[in-house]
Every structure is written in C-alpha cells, then in structure tokens.
Short mmCIF file of C-alpha atoms and ligand atoms in Angstrom, two decimals:
data_model
loop_
_atom_site.label_atom_id
_atom_site.label_comp_id
_atom_site.label_asym_id
_atom_site.label_seq_id
_atom_site.Cartn_x
_atom_site.Cartn_y
_atom_site.Cartn_z
CA MET A 1 7.48 -3.54 21.26
CA ALA A 2 6.46 0.62 21.90
CA ASN A 3 6.71 0.77 17.94
CA VAL A 4 5.36 -1.45 15.18
CA GLY A 5 5.96 -0.72 11.78
CA VAL A 6 3.59 -3.24 8.72
CA VAL A 7 4.79 -3.37 5.69
CA GLY A 8 3.41 -5.20 2.18
CA VAL A 9 5.51 -7.42 1.28
CA GLN A 10 4.78 -8.38 -2.51
CA TRP A 11 2.96 -6.01 -5.18
CA GLY A 12 0.34 -4.36 -2.64
CA ASP A 13 -3.54 -5.61 -1.28
CA GLU A 14 -1.99 -8.28 0.87
CA GLY A 15 -4.40 -7.42 3.28
CA LYS A 16 -2.55 -4.69 5.72
CA GLY A 17 -5.89 -3.27 6.04
CA LYS A 18 -7.35 -5.90 8.18
CA VAL A 19 -4.19 -6.08 10.31
CA ILE A 20 -3.85 -2.23 10.90
CA ASP A 21 -7.70 -1.98 12.33
CA PHE A 22 -6.68 -5.36 14.75
CA LEU A 23 -2.94 -3.32 15.86
CA SER A 24 -4.47 -0.37 16.00
CA SER A 25 -6.58 -1.09 19.09
CA PHE A 26 -2.92 -1.51 20.16
CA ALA A 27 -1.48 2.05 19.38
CA ASP A 28 -2.24 5.66 20.41
CA ILE A 29 -0.86 6.47 17.29
CA ILE A 30 -0.75 5.61 13.36
CA VAL A 31 1.25 6.83 10.89
CA ARG A 32 0.78 6.82 6.90
CA PHE A 33 4.84 7.84 5.71
CA GLN A 34 4.14 7.02 1.39
CA GLY A 35 2.29 6.87 -0.42
CA GLY A 36 -1.72 8.48 -1.71
CA ALA A 37 -4.67 7.68 -2.95
CA ASN A 38 -3.64 4.98 -4.83
CA ALA A 39 -3.67 2.68 -1.64
CA GLY A 40 -7.12 0.85 -0.82
CA HIS A 41 -7.63 -0.43 2.81
CA THR A 42 -10.46 -1.92 2.94
CA ILE A 43 -11.78 -2.76 6.58
CA VAL A 44 -14.81 -5.08 7.10
CA ILE A 45 -16.71 -4.18 10.85
CA GLY A 46 -19.98 -6.45 11.05
CA ASP A 47 -21.63 -5.95 8.25
CA LYS A 48 -20.11 -2.53 7.37
CA LYS A 49 -16.89 -2.33 4.88
CA VAL A 50 -14.53 0.36 4.42
CA ILE A 51 -12.61 1.46 1.83
CA LEU A 52 -9.82 4.19 2.87
CA HIS A 53 -7.65 5.05 0.10
CA LEU A 54 -5.11 8.27 2.02
CA ILE A 55 -5.98 8.42 5.82
CA PRO A 56 -4.92 5.85 8.05
CA SER A 57 -6.72 2.87 8.39
CA GLY A 58 -6.60 3.23 12.71
CA ILE A 59 -9.23 6.14 12.33
CA LEU A 60 -11.83 4.09 12.85
CA ARG A 61 -10.82 3.83 16.50
CA GLU A 62 -12.75 6.30 18.43
CA ASP A 63 -9.30 7.32 20.94
CA THR A 64 -6.57 6.59 18.48
CA TYR A 65 -4.73 9.96 16.61
CA CYS A 66 -3.68 9.48 12.75
CA VAL A 67 -0.42 10.78 11.32
CA ILE A 68 -0.16 11.66 7.38
CA GLY A 69 3.28 11.92 7.44
CA ASN A 70 5.73 14.27 4.84
CA GLY A 71 6.41 10.96 2.38
CA VAL A 72 2.77 11.20 1.20
CA VAL A 73 1.45 12.55 -1.93
CA LEU A 74 -2.57 14.15 -0.43
CA ASP A 75 -4.98 15.18 -2.90
CA PRO A 76 -7.41 17.34 -0.80
CA GLU A 77 -10.00 15.89 -3.34
CA VAL A 78 -10.30 12.44 -1.61
CA LEU A 79 -9.09 14.01 1.77
CA GLN A 80 -12.23 15.97 1.66
CA LYS A 81 -14.82 12.69 0.78
CA GLU A 82 -12.75 10.25 3.58
CA ILE A 83 -13.39 12.82 5.81
CA GLU A 84 -17.54 13.51 4.70
CA GLU A 85 -17.26 9.91 4.66
CA LEU A 86 -15.93 8.95 7.99
CA LYS A 87 -18.13 11.64 9.56
CA GLY A 88 -21.07 10.23 8.26
CA LEU A 89 -20.69 6.49 8.94
CA GLY A 90 -19.69 8.58 12.82
CA TYR A 91 -16.32 8.49 12.77
CA LEU A 92 -13.52 11.47 13.58
CA LYS A 93 -15.93 13.21 15.87
CA ASP A 94 -12.87 14.98 17.05
CA ASP A 95 -11.08 17.03 14.39
CA LYS A 96 -8.06 17.18 16.03
CA ARG A 97 -7.39 13.08 15.84
CA LEU A 98 -6.41 13.85 12.54
CA MET A 99 -3.00 15.19 11.78
CA ILE A 100 -1.49 15.95 8.42
CA SER A 101 2.52 17.10 8.23
CA GLY A 102 2.33 21.04 6.76
CA CYS A 103 5.69 19.16 4.64
CA THR A 104 2.88 17.07 2.92
CA HIS A 105 3.37 17.56 -0.57
CA VAL A 106 -0.15 18.12 -2.81
CA ILE A 107 -1.59 16.68 -5.73
CA MET A 108 -2.38 19.15 -8.12
CA PRO A 109 -5.69 18.75 -10.65
CA TYR A 110 -2.66 18.58 -14.18
CA HIS A 111 -0.48 15.78 -12.00
CA LYS A 112 -3.63 13.70 -12.38
CA LYS A 113 -3.84 15.00 -16.22
CA LEU A 114 -0.40 13.75 -16.73
CA ASP A 115 -0.75 10.90 -14.85
CA ALA A 116 -3.53 9.64 -18.07
CA LEU A 117 -1.56 11.38 -21.09
CA LYS A 118 1.45 9.81 -19.89
CA GLU A 119 -0.48 6.03 -19.98
CA SER A 120 -2.47 6.65 -23.10
CA LYS A 121 0.22 7.54 -24.89
CA ALA A 122 3.12 5.36 -23.44
CA ALA A 123 4.11 1.99 -25.95
CA LYS A 124 4.32 0.26 -22.99
CA LYS A 125 2.15 1.05 -20.39
CA ILE A 126 2.79 0.86 -16.77
CA GLY A 127 -0.92 0.80 -15.41
CA THR A 128 -0.83 2.88 -13.12
CA THR A 129 -4.15 3.87 -10.64
CA GLY A 130 -4.59 7.02 -12.37
CA ARG A 131 -4.57 8.99 -8.95
CA GLY A 132 -1.64 11.37 -10.13
CA ILE A 133 1.33 9.83 -7.74
CA GLY A 134 3.81 9.72 -10.07
CA PRO A 135 3.60 13.48 -11.27
CA ALA A 136 3.15 14.10 -8.05
CA TYR A 137 6.69 12.29 -6.97
CA GLU A 138 8.36 14.32 -9.77
CA ASP A 139 7.53 17.68 -8.51
CA ARG A 140 8.68 16.59 -4.89
CA VAL A 141 12.23 15.68 -6.37
CA SER A 142 12.18 18.89 -9.30
CA ARG A 143 11.75 20.73 -6.06
CA MET A 144 8.34 22.12 -8.09
CA GLY A 145 5.58 20.59 -5.47
CA ILE A 146 3.16 22.50 -3.59
CA ARG A 147 3.14 21.45 -0.26
CA VAL A 148 0.48 21.62 2.40
CA ILE A 149 2.08 24.47 3.88
CA ASP A 150 2.33 26.40 0.90
CA LEU A 151 -1.51 25.19 -0.05
CA ILE A 152 -2.93 26.90 3.05
CA ASP A 153 -0.95 30.62 1.99
CA LYS A 154 -3.27 32.04 -0.33
CA LYS A 155 -0.01 34.37 -2.23
CA VAL A 156 3.09 31.67 -2.13
CA PHE A 157 -0.28 28.96 -3.88
CA ARG A 158 -0.71 31.69 -6.12
CA GLU A 159 2.83 31.51 -7.19
CA LYS A 160 3.44 28.06 -7.14
CA LEU A 161 0.89 27.03 -9.32
CA LYS A 162 1.07 30.58 -11.56
CA ALA A 163 5.33 29.05 -12.20
CA ASN A 164 3.92 25.21 -12.33
CA LEU A 165 1.05 25.46 -14.70
CA GLU A 166 2.94 27.76 -17.19
CA MET A 167 5.39 24.63 -17.44
CA LYS A 168 2.03 21.84 -16.83
CA ASN A 169 0.46 23.58 -19.47
CA PHE A 170 3.46 23.79 -22.08
CA LEU A 171 3.37 19.61 -22.27
CA ILE A 172 -0.23 19.08 -22.50
CA ARG A 173 -0.71 21.00 -25.05
CA ARG A 174 2.51 21.37 -27.35
CA TYR A 175 3.31 17.39 -25.92
CA TYR A 176 -0.17 15.49 -25.44
CA LYS A 177 -1.85 18.17 -27.20
CA ASP A 178 -4.31 18.20 -25.33
CA GLU A 179 -6.57 20.84 -23.51
CA PRO A 180 -4.60 23.47 -20.99
CA LEU A 181 -5.82 23.29 -17.86
CA LYS A 182 -6.83 26.84 -16.26
CA MET A 183 -5.39 29.22 -13.36
CA LYS A 184 -8.01 30.82 -12.06
CA ASP A 185 -10.06 26.73 -12.28
CA ILE A 186 -8.02 25.34 -9.96
CA LEU A 187 -8.05 28.38 -8.17
CA LYS A 188 -11.72 27.61 -7.84
CA SER A 189 -12.11 24.12 -6.92
CA TYR A 190 -9.00 24.50 -4.25
CA GLU A 191 -9.83 27.36 -1.76
CA PRO A 192 -12.38 25.26 0.14
CA TYR A 193 -9.75 22.32 0.33
CA ARG A 194 -7.24 25.74 2.30
CA LYS A 195 -9.51 25.85 4.81
CA LEU A 196 -10.13 21.98 5.66
CA LEU A 197 -6.09 21.61 5.18
CA LYS A 198 -6.16 24.63 8.49
CA THR A 199 -7.72 22.27 10.68
CA HIS A 200 -5.70 19.22 9.99
CA ILE A 201 -2.11 20.60 9.42
CA SER A 202 0.17 20.06 12.01
CA ASP A 203 4.15 19.72 12.87
CA SER A 204 3.83 16.04 12.91
CA VAL A 205 7.52 15.50 13.65
CA ALA A 206 7.52 17.73 16.56
CA PHE A 207 3.88 15.60 17.85
CA LEU A 208 6.00 11.93 16.79
CA HIS A 209 8.70 13.10 18.79
CA LYS A 210 7.06 13.77 21.94
CA ALA A 211 5.03 10.66 21.72
CA ILE A 212 8.05 8.94 21.71
CA ALA A 213 9.73 10.86 24.87
CA LYS A 214 6.18 10.21 26.78
CA LYS A 215 6.45 6.25 25.14
CA LYS A 216 3.08 6.40 23.39
CA LYS A 217 3.06 2.94 21.24
CA ILE A 218 3.10 3.56 17.57
CA LEU A 219 1.82 2.57 13.78
CA PHE A 220 3.03 3.11 10.84
CA GLU A 221 1.31 2.61 8.14
CA GLY A 222 3.14 0.82 4.94
CA ALA A 223 0.80 1.24 1.74
CA GLN A 224 1.20 -1.23 -1.40
CA GLY A 225 3.78 -3.87 -1.29
CA THR A 226 8.11 -4.35 -1.56
CA PHE A 227 7.68 -4.86 -4.97
CA LEU A 228 6.66 -1.77 -6.22
CA ASP A 229 9.25 0.18 -4.53
CA ILE A 230 10.97 2.34 -6.76
CA ASP A 231 14.10 1.02 -5.97
CA HIS A 232 13.51 -2.25 -5.36
CA GLY A 233 10.79 -3.22 -7.19
CA THR A 234 9.88 -4.67 -10.62
CA TYR A 235 11.46 -1.37 -12.06
CA PRO A 236 9.24 0.34 -14.06
CA TYR A 237 6.23 -1.30 -13.19
CA VAL A 238 6.63 0.18 -9.33
CA THR A 239 4.73 2.99 -8.06
CA SER A 240 6.80 6.27 -7.22
CA SER A 241 8.11 5.70 -3.39
CA ASN A 242 10.05 3.89 -1.53
CA THR A 243 7.25 1.08 0.31
CA ILE A 244 10.13 -0.92 1.77
CA SER A 245 10.68 -0.47 6.18
CA GLY A 246 13.38 2.25 5.79
CA ASN A 247 10.41 5.16 4.29
CA MET A 248 8.96 5.18 7.61
CA THR A 249 11.76 7.47 9.09
CA SER A 250 12.20 9.91 6.27
CA GLY A 251 8.57 9.69 5.62
CA ALA A 252 7.32 10.82 8.89
CA GLY A 253 10.36 11.84 10.29
CA VAL A 254 11.58 9.42 12.68
CA PRO A 255 14.84 8.19 13.58
CA PRO A 256 15.33 4.10 12.25
CA SER A 257 15.64 3.54 16.37
CA ALA A 258 12.01 4.67 16.68
CA VAL A 259 10.44 1.55 14.51
CA ASP A 260 11.34 -1.54 17.22
CA TYR A 261 8.93 -4.49 15.06
CA ILE A 262 8.17 -4.80 11.40
CA LEU A 263 5.70 -7.27 10.63
CA GLY A 264 5.20 -7.96 6.98
CA ILE A 265 1.84 -8.79 5.44
CA CYS A 266 1.71 -11.34 2.56
CA LYS A 267 -1.29 -13.00 1.13
CA ALA A 268 -1.26 -16.96 0.83
CA TYR A 269 -1.27 -16.66 -2.77
CA THR A 270 0.31 -14.18 -4.41
CA THR A 271 -1.67 -11.21 -6.40
CA ARG A 272 -0.52 -8.02 -9.22
CA VAL A 273 -2.62 -5.17 -9.89
CA GLY A 274 -1.09 -3.06 -12.95
CA GLU A 275 1.71 -4.45 -15.82
CA GLY A 276 5.15 -5.83 -15.35
CA PRO A 277 6.97 -9.16 -14.63
CA PHE A 278 4.78 -11.79 -12.40
CA PRO A 279 6.72 -15.50 -12.13
CA THR A 280 4.50 -17.07 -10.68
CA GLU A 281 1.09 -15.87 -11.90
CA LEU A 282 -1.73 -18.67 -13.06
CA THR A 283 -3.42 -17.32 -16.31
CA GLY A 284 -5.49 -20.56 -16.73
CA PRO A 285 -8.94 -21.57 -14.86
CA GLU A 286 -6.42 -21.71 -10.98
CA GLY A 287 -5.80 -18.52 -11.07
CA GLU A 288 -9.72 -17.39 -12.35
CA LEU A 289 -10.91 -19.73 -9.34
CA MET A 290 -8.37 -17.44 -6.93
CA ARG A 291 -9.53 -14.38 -8.33
CA LYS A 292 -13.54 -15.50 -8.10
CA ILE A 293 -12.83 -16.75 -4.58
CA GLY A 294 -10.53 -14.11 -3.08
CA ASP A 295 -12.66 -11.45 -4.76
CA GLU A 296 -9.70 -10.32 -5.88
CA PHE A 297 -10.85 -6.96 -7.92
CA GLY A 298 -8.65 -3.63 -6.97
CA ALA A 299 -10.32 -1.55 -4.09
CA THR A 300 -8.89 1.55 -5.91
CA THR A 301 -9.57 1.03 -9.39
CA GLY A 302 -11.38 -2.17 -9.44
CA ARG A 303 -9.33 -4.30 -12.07
CA PRO A 304 -9.23 -7.49 -12.10
CA ARG A 305 -5.81 -9.41 -9.99
CA ARG A 306 -3.70 -11.19 -11.55
CA CYS A 307 -3.41 -14.00 -9.80
CA GLY A 308 -1.11 -16.57 -9.09
CA TRP A 309 1.29 -19.19 -5.89
CA PHE A 310 3.14 -17.87 -3.04
CA ASP A 311 6.45 -17.40 -4.21
CA ALA A 312 9.30 -17.77 -1.93
CA VAL A 313 11.75 -16.01 -3.42
CA LEU A 314 10.17 -12.37 -3.09
CA VAL A 315 9.13 -13.02 -0.08
CA ARG A 316 12.64 -13.56 1.30
CA ARG A 317 14.18 -10.96 -0.46
CA ALA A 318 10.79 -8.73 1.25
CA ILE A 319 12.27 -10.11 4.67
CA LYS A 320 15.80 -9.30 4.02
CA LEU A 321 14.95 -5.41 2.34
CA ASN A 322 12.04 -4.28 5.51
CA GLY A 323 13.89 -6.29 8.20
CA LEU A 324 11.03 -9.08 8.79
CA ASN A 325 10.32 -9.55 12.63
CA GLY A 326 7.39 -11.23 11.58
CA LEU A 327 5.00 -12.32 9.11
CA SER A 328 1.61 -11.97 8.62
CA ILE A 329 -0.29 -14.15 6.37
CA MET A 330 -4.14 -13.04 4.77
CA LYS A 331 -6.64 -15.21 3.16
CA LEU A 332 -5.03 -18.27 3.87
CA ASP A 333 -9.21 -19.07 3.72
CA VAL A 334 -9.01 -18.61 -0.52
CA LEU A 335 -6.82 -21.61 -0.88
CA ASP A 336 -9.77 -24.32 1.10
CA SER A 337 -10.93 -25.60 -2.65
CA PHE A 338 -7.36 -26.69 -4.07
CA GLU A 339 -6.73 -30.38 -4.40
CA LYS A 340 -3.01 -28.97 -4.49
CA ILE A 341 -1.10 -26.60 -2.95
CA ARG A 342 2.26 -24.67 -4.74
CA ILE A 343 4.82 -22.57 -3.32
CA CYS A 344 7.80 -21.19 -5.48
CA THR A 345 10.56 -22.21 -3.86
CA ARG A 346 13.58 -20.76 -6.34
CA TYR A 347 13.72 -19.28 -10.29
CA LYS A 348 15.00 -20.90 -13.30
CA ILE A 349 16.55 -18.80 -16.03
CA GLY A 350 17.71 -21.03 -19.13
CA ASN A 351 19.73 -23.57 -17.11
CA ARG A 352 20.57 -21.79 -14.15
CA PHE A 353 18.64 -21.67 -11.04
CA TYR A 354 18.04 -18.11 -9.05
CA ASP A 355 17.03 -17.77 -5.26
CA GLU A 356 16.67 -14.39 -5.38
CA PRO A 357 15.22 -12.41 -7.70
CA PRO A 358 17.14 -11.16 -10.98
CA MET A 359 17.28 -6.81 -11.37
CA ALA A 360 17.52 -7.17 -15.17
CA LEU A 361 13.44 -6.60 -15.96
CA GLY A 362 13.74 -9.25 -18.90
CA ASP A 363 15.21 -11.84 -17.05
CA PHE A 364 12.20 -11.25 -14.50
CA SER A 365 9.95 -12.09 -17.29
CA ARG A 366 11.85 -15.80 -18.26
CA CYS A 367 12.20 -16.89 -14.76
CA GLU A 368 10.65 -20.34 -14.45
CA PRO A 369 9.14 -20.75 -10.71
CA GLN A 370 10.95 -23.51 -9.35
CA TYR A 371 7.58 -25.61 -7.24
CA GLU A 372 7.12 -27.50 -4.11
CA GLU A 373 3.41 -29.17 -4.54
CA MET A 374 1.81 -29.76 -1.03
CA ASP A 375 -1.83 -31.73 -0.47
CA GLY A 376 -4.63 -29.13 -0.28
CA TRP A 377 -6.92 -28.90 3.03
CA ASN A 378 -10.15 -29.47 0.97
CA THR A 379 -12.12 -27.68 4.27
CA PRO A 380 -13.73 -25.23 4.91
CA ILE A 381 -11.69 -22.43 6.90
CA LYS A 382 -13.16 -19.50 6.45
CA ASP A 383 -13.68 -17.52 10.11
CA VAL A 384 -11.39 -19.92 12.16
CA ASN A 385 -9.51 -17.76 14.42
CA ARG A 386 -7.66 -20.72 17.11
CA PHE A 387 -4.88 -22.19 15.30
CA ASP A 388 -5.43 -26.18 16.92
CA ASP A 389 -9.07 -25.64 14.82
CA LEU A 390 -6.99 -25.93 11.67
CA PRO A 391 -6.66 -28.84 9.21
CA GLU A 392 -3.34 -30.38 9.81
CA ASN A 393 -2.62 -29.98 6.00
CA ALA A 394 -3.79 -26.09 6.77
CA LYS A 395 -0.11 -26.00 9.53
CA ARG A 396 1.61 -27.68 7.45
CA TYR A 397 1.38 -25.38 4.81
CA LEU A 398 2.00 -22.80 7.35
CA GLY A 399 4.52 -24.10 8.83
CA ARG A 400 6.63 -25.01 5.51
CA ILE A 401 5.98 -21.64 4.82
CA GLU A 402 7.96 -20.19 8.18
CA GLU A 403 10.79 -23.20 7.62
CA LEU A 404 11.45 -21.33 4.18
CA LEU A 405 11.42 -17.67 5.08
CA GLY A 406 13.00 -18.36 8.40
CA VAL A 407 10.60 -15.79 9.91
CA PRO A 408 7.74 -16.55 12.17
CA VAL A 409 3.90 -16.32 11.35
CA ASP A 410 2.23 -14.03 14.05
CA ILE A 411 -0.81 -13.75 12.39
CA VAL A 412 -2.73 -15.60 10.00
CA SER A 413 -6.33 -14.56 8.93
CA THR A 414 -9.06 -16.68 7.84
CA GLY A 415 -11.66 -14.01 6.02
CA PRO A 416 -12.22 -10.31 5.89
CA ASP A 417 -13.83 -9.87 8.97
CA ARG A 418 -12.03 -8.33 12.43
CA ASN A 419 -12.97 -11.61 14.21
CA SER A 420 -11.32 -14.03 11.36
CA THR A 421 -8.06 -13.86 12.62
CA ILE A 422 -5.55 -16.44 14.93
CA VAL A 423 -2.94 -14.58 16.53
CA LEU A 424 -0.14 -16.46 17.55
CA ARG A 425 2.08 -13.17 18.96
CA ASN A 426 0.78 -9.64 18.86
CA PRO A 427 3.79 -7.48 17.81
CA PHE A 428 2.78 -4.90 20.59
CA GLY A 429 3.19 -7.84 22.99
P1 IMP B 1 1.11 4.27 -9.23
O1 IMP B 1 1.20 4.24 -7.72
O2 IMP B 1 -0.94 4.68 -9.26
O3 IMP B 1 1.47 5.42 -9.80
O4 IMP B 1 1.02 2.79 -10.06
C1 IMP B 1 2.09 1.78 -10.12
C2 IMP B 1 1.97 0.64 -9.76
O5 IMP B 1 1.44 0.39 -8.46
C3 IMP B 1 0.93 0.16 -11.16
O6 IMP B 1 0.73 -1.02 -11.24
C4 IMP B 1 -0.50 0.40 -9.96
O7 IMP B 1 -1.65 -0.67 -10.09
C5 IMP B 1 0.44 -0.19 -8.86
N1 IMP B 1 -0.20 0.11 -7.31
C6 IMP B 1 -0.10 1.38 -6.99
N2 IMP B 1 -1.01 1.63 -5.78
C7 IMP B 1 -1.33 0.16 -5.82
C8 IMP B 1 -2.13 -0.65 -4.26
O8 IMP B 1 -2.36 0.21 -3.78
N3 IMP B 1 -1.89 -1.41 -4.00
C9 IMP B 1 -1.92 -2.06 -5.50
N4 IMP B 1 -0.96 -1.21 -6.66
C10 IMP B 1 -0.72 -0.80 -6.65
#
C-alpha cells in the first residue's frame, strides 16, 4: 500500500507509538493530523525510552520527513522541549525533516489557564490533560485562533493577541475570579518561538501533494482514540478533535483517496484515563493487576489508567467509523497470568440487549457488559515474535477477536520493545 493511516480504536493509549515506530521504517513521510500535546507516544529502543507528545514518532528514523498538519493544536513550549530532547539523544540532525503547517493553531498560555480553571470549577469534571487542547480548538472554531503563520508575523501576532487577551482576561477575572495574564509577558515568552517556528513552517499541503504525485509512502499518525472523538466518542467525556480516520484528510489537507489502508490499534484489553463511561471496567483486584502488569499510567499526566476487559461492541463500532482494514493487538502479554479471559460481545440495558453502543450518556453508564469467557494461557509470552510460538489459548483468543470483529489481526505486540512484535501482514505490503 502507498499510504497507511493509524488510529486508536479505544480510549487512547493503545500503543500507537510503537506501531508507528515500526511502520515508519517503511514510510517516507509521517503526518500528525489532530490533537496536540495531550497525546503521549512511548517508544522503547533498547534501553532508551522516548515519549513524544507532539512531534510524530517517525522522527526517530533517520531518513523520514515528519509533518505536523493543520489539524493539530501546537504548544510551542512542548515543541521546543521535544526538539531539544531529540537533538540531545542524537535524533533530528536535519531541521528540514520536521515541517509544520502554517495553518496549525498555536496553544497560548490562556488556553492552558482556561483549561485548568474550567476543570477546577466544573461540577462534572472531564479529567482533561490540562494541555489547553479544548480552549485552543474552541478558538479555532470561533475564528479567534492564532496560527503558526500569524505567530511568525510580529504585527499580526500582536494584534491577534491583544484582541484575544481582552476577551480571555475578562473571563479569567470576572467569571473565574483569577489573575489575568499580561500581554508583555506573553510577548516575551513567545518571542523565541517565532524563530523556532520559522525554521519549520511549511506549506505542508503542497509538500504532501507533491509526495503523493511521486508515489512516496505516507503514514498518517492518529492520536487519542475513537471513543475520545468529539462527535463519535462518549461525549462530553471526549477530547476536542475528530480522532477517527476521516480527519486524516481535513487535518492534513489530502483527499480521502490518499489513504489506502487504515490500521486500528487496540489493546488486548481496554483502558481509559479521565472520567466517563467504561462498561467493561474492572474496579476490583483484576483491574489492579492489569494496571500493575501493564504499567497503565498515563504517558502525559502520569495518572493511573482505568482497566477492563476487551470490549468487542466498541471495537466493532470503531471498525465502521474508521473503515479499518486491519487491527494491531497490543500488550497481549499483559494477560499472561489471567486464569480466565473475558470478551464483551454485547451490552444489556434493563431487559434489552444491544450490539451497538448507546447514544445517551446515561444509557452508556447503565450498560451491563455481556461476556464470553475463555481459558487463559498462563504462560509468559513476553517478547515472542513468531505467531507459531504463541500458546494455543493465546492463538484462540486472537482468533476469537478476529471472528467477532470480522477484521484481520495484522500485528500482535508482546512487549514494549521494537522486537517484541509479531507481524502477520505489513500494511505497507
Ligand atoms: P483533553 O484532550 O486534554 O481535552 O482531555 C479530554 C479527555 O481526553 C480526557 O479524558 C483525557 O484524559 C483524554 N485524553 C486526551 N488525550 C489522551 C491520550 O492521548 N490518551 C488517553 N486519553 C487522552
């Protein structure tokens, strides 16, 4: 396949970073198309662990180009830190390899402040990552946003900042009863970012279209997961962008025909961080055990992740929403020590059974998961990288997932390392 898109099919943290790192060795260009520094992609290479929040994980490959698309909301402070960290580790030797669309919206200090204030005052908290994502996307939609192209123009930036700050400070002072932000402080702290962004700004749409014409291989890197999608997730407990594959086109500026294959990433179980419904959540010792073995703590905020069984109702829906061609099942080894393993095949609300997730939040919270139970394999499979070396019960579990979902399993991950990967079919061919 020429171009491959990768999306999370649960509530994020599925292990996209590892799969993208693997797939990027077959790609010429890696593009992020939505989200911001709320994401946290962890990649383990030998004894090195790199966590990237903003820059596409493909930057760890010497010969690829990485693009931050217009659909992303970019925090220049995080960008600067990541660039410094990458350079310190010997990556990103050539600045030209990282391109940022001029139309990408910039996260400003008032976005982060408002994110925190809104959460602290809300009766029902979303549990955001506090990275200013929601307020930045609000400004984009209300046509108030400051884009990279605006920031690098001193005069335009000053004008836009002034107009924004007047409104934001009114809200901060009058509604939240907090300290307003000072224009001169922001101008001072954002001054160095102008130079940084000038180095990386690009007409990424033109670049990608040239690459498509030359039949270069492009990898579209999704962040978060399908059920954090602003439209299709468990609203309002979602992020503020479209996380599904449809946004690859508007968030990067390519037509739908530019994406040939869509790979969905899911864990062999389910996790969620932040608030919101989670039908298969295990609140007792089994959930604790999953969290401990799977090291389920947020890569961005360090918060403990909620853990539960594999939910086929959700993943089936994600297959439809994203048009998935294949699946990558991550962290199969985390289930090594479970005597019995469960898969949720449908929901029950009152006396009725449901094959699709409900639309009303209240119904979602009342869903009783209906489980199928299978025997576990009770054998360590960590680092197995050949399908034939998996225990029969692990093969059976993967087979049952394929059967229930009707989509092939392309990749299985058995540990954080690059080598702990079983590749049954490479989406790039
Ligand atoms: P926000 O994206 O920071 O506004 O957070 C909204 C919701 O999405 C919260 O429940 C976050 O925990 C969740 N969220 C955002 N980004 C990620 C991610 O990369 N992984 C998992 N959850 C996320």
